[in-house]
mmCIF file of C-alpha atoms and ligand atoms in Angstrom:
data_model
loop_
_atom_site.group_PDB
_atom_site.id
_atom_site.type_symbol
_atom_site.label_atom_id
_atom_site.label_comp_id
_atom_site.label_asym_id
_atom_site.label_seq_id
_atom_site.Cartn_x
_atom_site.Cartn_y
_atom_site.Cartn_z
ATOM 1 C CA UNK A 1269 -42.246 -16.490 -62.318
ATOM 2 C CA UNK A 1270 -41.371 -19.124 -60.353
ATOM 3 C CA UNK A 1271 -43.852 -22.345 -60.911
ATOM 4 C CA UNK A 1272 -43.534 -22.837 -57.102
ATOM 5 C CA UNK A 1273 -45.349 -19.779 -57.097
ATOM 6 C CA UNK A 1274 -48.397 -20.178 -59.227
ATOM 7 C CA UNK A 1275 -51.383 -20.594 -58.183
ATOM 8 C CA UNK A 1276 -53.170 -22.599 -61.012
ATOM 9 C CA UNK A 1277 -49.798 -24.719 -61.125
ATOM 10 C CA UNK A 1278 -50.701 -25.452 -57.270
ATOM 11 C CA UNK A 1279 -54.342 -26.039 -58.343
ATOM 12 C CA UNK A 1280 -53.571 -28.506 -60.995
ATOM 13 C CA UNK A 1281 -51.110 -30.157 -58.552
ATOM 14 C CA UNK A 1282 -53.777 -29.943 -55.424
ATOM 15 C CA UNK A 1283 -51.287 -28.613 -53.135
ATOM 16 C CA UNK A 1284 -54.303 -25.936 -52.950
ATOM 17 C CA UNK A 1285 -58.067 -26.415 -52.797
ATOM 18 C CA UNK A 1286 -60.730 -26.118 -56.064
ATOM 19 C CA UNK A 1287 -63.505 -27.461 -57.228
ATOM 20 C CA UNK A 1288 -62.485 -29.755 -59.938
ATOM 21 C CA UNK A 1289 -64.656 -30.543 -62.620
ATOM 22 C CA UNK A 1290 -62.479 -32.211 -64.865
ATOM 23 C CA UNK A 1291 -58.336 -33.914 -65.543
ATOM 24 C CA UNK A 1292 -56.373 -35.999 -67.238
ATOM 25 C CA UNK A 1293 -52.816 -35.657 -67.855
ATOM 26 C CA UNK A 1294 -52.955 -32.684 -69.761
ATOM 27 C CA UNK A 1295 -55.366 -30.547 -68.672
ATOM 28 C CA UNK A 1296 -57.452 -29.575 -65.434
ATOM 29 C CA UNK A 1297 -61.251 -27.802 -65.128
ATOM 30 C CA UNK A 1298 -62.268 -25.816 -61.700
ATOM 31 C CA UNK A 1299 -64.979 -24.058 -60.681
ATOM 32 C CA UNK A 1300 -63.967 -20.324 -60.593
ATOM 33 C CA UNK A 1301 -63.859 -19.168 -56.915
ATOM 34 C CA UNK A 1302 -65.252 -15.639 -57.631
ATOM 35 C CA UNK A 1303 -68.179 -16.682 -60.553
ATOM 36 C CA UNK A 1304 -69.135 -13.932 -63.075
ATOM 37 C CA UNK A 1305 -71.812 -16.038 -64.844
ATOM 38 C CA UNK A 1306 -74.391 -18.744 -63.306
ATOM 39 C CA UNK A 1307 -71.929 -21.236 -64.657
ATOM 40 C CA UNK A 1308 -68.057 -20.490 -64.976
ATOM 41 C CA UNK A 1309 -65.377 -22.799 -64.931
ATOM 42 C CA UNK A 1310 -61.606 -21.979 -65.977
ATOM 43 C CA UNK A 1311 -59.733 -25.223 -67.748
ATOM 44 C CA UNK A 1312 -55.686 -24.991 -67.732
ATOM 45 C CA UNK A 1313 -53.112 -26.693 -69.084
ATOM 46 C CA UNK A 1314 -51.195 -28.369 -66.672
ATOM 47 C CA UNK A 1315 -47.732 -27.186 -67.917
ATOM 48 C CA UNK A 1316 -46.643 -23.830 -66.711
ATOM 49 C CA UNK A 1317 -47.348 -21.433 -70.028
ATOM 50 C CA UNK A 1318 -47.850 -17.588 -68.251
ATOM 51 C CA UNK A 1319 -50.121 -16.468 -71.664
ATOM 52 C CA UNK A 1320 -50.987 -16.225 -74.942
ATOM 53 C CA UNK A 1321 -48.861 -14.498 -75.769
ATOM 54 C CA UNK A 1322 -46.321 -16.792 -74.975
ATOM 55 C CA UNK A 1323 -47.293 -20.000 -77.085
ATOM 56 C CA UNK A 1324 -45.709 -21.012 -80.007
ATOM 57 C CA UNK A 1325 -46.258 -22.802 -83.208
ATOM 58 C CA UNK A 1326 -45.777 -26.284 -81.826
ATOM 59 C CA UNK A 1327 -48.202 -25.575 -79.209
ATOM 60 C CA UNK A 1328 -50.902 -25.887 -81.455
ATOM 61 C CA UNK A 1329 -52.272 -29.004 -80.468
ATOM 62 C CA UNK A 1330 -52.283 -28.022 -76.906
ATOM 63 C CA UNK A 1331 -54.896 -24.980 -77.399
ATOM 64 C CA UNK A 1332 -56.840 -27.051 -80.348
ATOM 65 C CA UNK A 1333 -57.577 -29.852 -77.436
ATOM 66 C CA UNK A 1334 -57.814 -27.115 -75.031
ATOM 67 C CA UNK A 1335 -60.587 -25.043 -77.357
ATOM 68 C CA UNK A 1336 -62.197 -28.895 -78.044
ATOM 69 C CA UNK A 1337 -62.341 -29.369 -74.137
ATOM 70 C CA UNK A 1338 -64.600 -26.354 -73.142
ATOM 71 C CA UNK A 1339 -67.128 -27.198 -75.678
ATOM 72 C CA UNK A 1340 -66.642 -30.832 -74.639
ATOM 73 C CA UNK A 1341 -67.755 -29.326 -70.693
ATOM 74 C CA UNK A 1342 -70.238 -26.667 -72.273
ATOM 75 C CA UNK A 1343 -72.366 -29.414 -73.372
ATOM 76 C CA UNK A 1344 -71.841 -31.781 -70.673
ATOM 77 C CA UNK A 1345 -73.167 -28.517 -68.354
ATOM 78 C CA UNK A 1346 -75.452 -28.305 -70.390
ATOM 79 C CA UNK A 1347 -74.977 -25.076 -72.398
ATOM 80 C CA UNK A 1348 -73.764 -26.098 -75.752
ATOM 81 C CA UNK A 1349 -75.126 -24.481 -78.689
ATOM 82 C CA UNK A 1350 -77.108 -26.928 -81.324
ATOM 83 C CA UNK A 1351 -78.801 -24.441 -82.872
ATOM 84 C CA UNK A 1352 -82.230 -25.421 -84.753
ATOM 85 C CA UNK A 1353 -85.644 -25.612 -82.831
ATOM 86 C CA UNK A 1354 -83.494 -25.790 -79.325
ATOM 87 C CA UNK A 1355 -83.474 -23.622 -76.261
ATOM 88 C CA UNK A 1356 -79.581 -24.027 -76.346
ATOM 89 C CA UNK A 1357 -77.948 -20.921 -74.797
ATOM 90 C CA UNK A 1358 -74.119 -21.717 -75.883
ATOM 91 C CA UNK A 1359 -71.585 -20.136 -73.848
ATOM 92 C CA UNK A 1360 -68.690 -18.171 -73.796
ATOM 93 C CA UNK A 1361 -64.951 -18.824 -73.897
ATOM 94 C CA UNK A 1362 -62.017 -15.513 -72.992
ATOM 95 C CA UNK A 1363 -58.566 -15.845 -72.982
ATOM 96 C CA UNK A 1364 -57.496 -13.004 -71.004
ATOM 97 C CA UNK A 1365 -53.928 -11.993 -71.849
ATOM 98 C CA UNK A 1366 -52.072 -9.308 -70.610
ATOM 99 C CA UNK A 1367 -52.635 -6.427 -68.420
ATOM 100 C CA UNK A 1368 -54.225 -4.944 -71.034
ATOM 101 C CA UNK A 1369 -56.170 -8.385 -71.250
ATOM 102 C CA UNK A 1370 -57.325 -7.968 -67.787
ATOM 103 C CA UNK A 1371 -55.393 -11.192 -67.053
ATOM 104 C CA UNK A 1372 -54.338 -11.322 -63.348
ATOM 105 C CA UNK A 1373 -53.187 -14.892 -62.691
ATOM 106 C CA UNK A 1374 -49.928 -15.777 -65.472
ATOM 107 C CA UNK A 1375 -50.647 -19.373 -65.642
ATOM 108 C CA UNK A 1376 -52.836 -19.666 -69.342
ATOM 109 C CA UNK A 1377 -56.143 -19.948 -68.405
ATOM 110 C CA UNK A 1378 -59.446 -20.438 -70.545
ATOM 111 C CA UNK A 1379 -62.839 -19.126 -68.757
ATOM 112 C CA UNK A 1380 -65.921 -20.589 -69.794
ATOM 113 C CA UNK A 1381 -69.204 -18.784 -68.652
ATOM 114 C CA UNK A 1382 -72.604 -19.538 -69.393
ATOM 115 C CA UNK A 1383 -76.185 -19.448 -67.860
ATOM 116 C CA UNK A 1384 -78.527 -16.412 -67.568
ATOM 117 C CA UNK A 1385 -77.838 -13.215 -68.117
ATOM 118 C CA UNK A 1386 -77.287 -10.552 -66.476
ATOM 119 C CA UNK A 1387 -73.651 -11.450 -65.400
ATOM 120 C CA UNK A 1388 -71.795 -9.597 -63.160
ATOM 121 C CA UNK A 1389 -68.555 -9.300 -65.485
ATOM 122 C CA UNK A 1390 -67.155 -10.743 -68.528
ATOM 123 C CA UNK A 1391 -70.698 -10.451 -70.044
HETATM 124 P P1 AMP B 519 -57.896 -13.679 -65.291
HETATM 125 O O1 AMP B 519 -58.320 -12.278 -64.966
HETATM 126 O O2 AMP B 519 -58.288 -14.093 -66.676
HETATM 127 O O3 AMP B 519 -56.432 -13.926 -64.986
HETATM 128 O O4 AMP B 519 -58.772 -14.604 -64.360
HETATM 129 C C1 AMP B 519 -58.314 -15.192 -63.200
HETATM 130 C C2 AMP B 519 -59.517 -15.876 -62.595
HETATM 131 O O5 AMP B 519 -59.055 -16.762 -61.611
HETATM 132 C C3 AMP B 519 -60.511 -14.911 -61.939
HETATM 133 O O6 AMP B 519 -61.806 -15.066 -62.550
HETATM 134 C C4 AMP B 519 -60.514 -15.365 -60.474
HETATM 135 O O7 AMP B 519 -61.790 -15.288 -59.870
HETATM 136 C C5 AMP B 519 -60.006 -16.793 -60.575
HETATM 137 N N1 AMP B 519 -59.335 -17.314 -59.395
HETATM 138 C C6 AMP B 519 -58.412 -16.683 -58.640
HETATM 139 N N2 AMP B 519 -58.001 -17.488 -57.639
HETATM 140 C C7 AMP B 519 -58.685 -18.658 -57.778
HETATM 141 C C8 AMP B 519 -58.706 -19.894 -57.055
HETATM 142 N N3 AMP B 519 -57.947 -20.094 -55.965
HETATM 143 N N4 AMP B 519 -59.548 -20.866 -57.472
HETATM 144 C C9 AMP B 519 -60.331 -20.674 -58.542
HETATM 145 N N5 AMP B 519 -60.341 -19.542 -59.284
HETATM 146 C C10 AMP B 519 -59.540 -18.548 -58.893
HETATM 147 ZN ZN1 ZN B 520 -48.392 -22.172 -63.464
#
């Protein structure tokens, strides 16, 4: 794939429209345009990895700060999970990867969905 051609590479370069939530030099949080949950954002890296499948060893750090950033936004949204005496709903973060993932946009991608159920999909 060319990068030119991505769409979340466009996103994270705003040659195309999102709702940002979040950036800094590594990474980039947008509202999903088609929501499956009350509250679902994606968060990308902002190098050009198509999946998964496709990270290696020394990309480690990358997806640790990646994993670290959704529950960073879950709890400023407001869904984190605290557990105890709270009304804390916690979230939930998919990876899809694949066609047999269900992924259909190759640039890595980590949803994060939360809020009140029923969702329409990924629930
Ligand atoms: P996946 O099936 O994991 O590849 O998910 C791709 C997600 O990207 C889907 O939930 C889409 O709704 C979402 N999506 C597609 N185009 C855009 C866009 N232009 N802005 C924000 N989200 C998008
Ligand atoms: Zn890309």
């Amino acid at each position: 794939m060319d990068m030119n051609d991505c769409l979340f590479c466009k996103i994270a370069a705003d040659k195309i429209p999102s709702r940002k939530v979040y950036e800094d030099e590594i990474f980039c949080a947008f509202h999903d345009i088609k929501p499956a949950a009350p509250i679902h954002m994606l968060v990308i890296p902002r190098r050009h990895i198509a999946t998964l499948s496709d990270c290696a060893p020394e990309d480690a750090p990358l997806l640790g700060k990646m994993i670290l950033l959704i529950a960073q936004l879950a709890a400023q949204l407001g869904i984190a999970y605290r557990g105890g005496n709270t009304n804390d709903t916690g979230f939930r973060m998919v990876i899809n990867t694949g066609p047999g993932g269900g992924q259909e946009v190759y640039h890595l991608h980590a949803h994060l969905l939360g809020g009140k159920r029923p969702w329409s999909r990924m629930g």
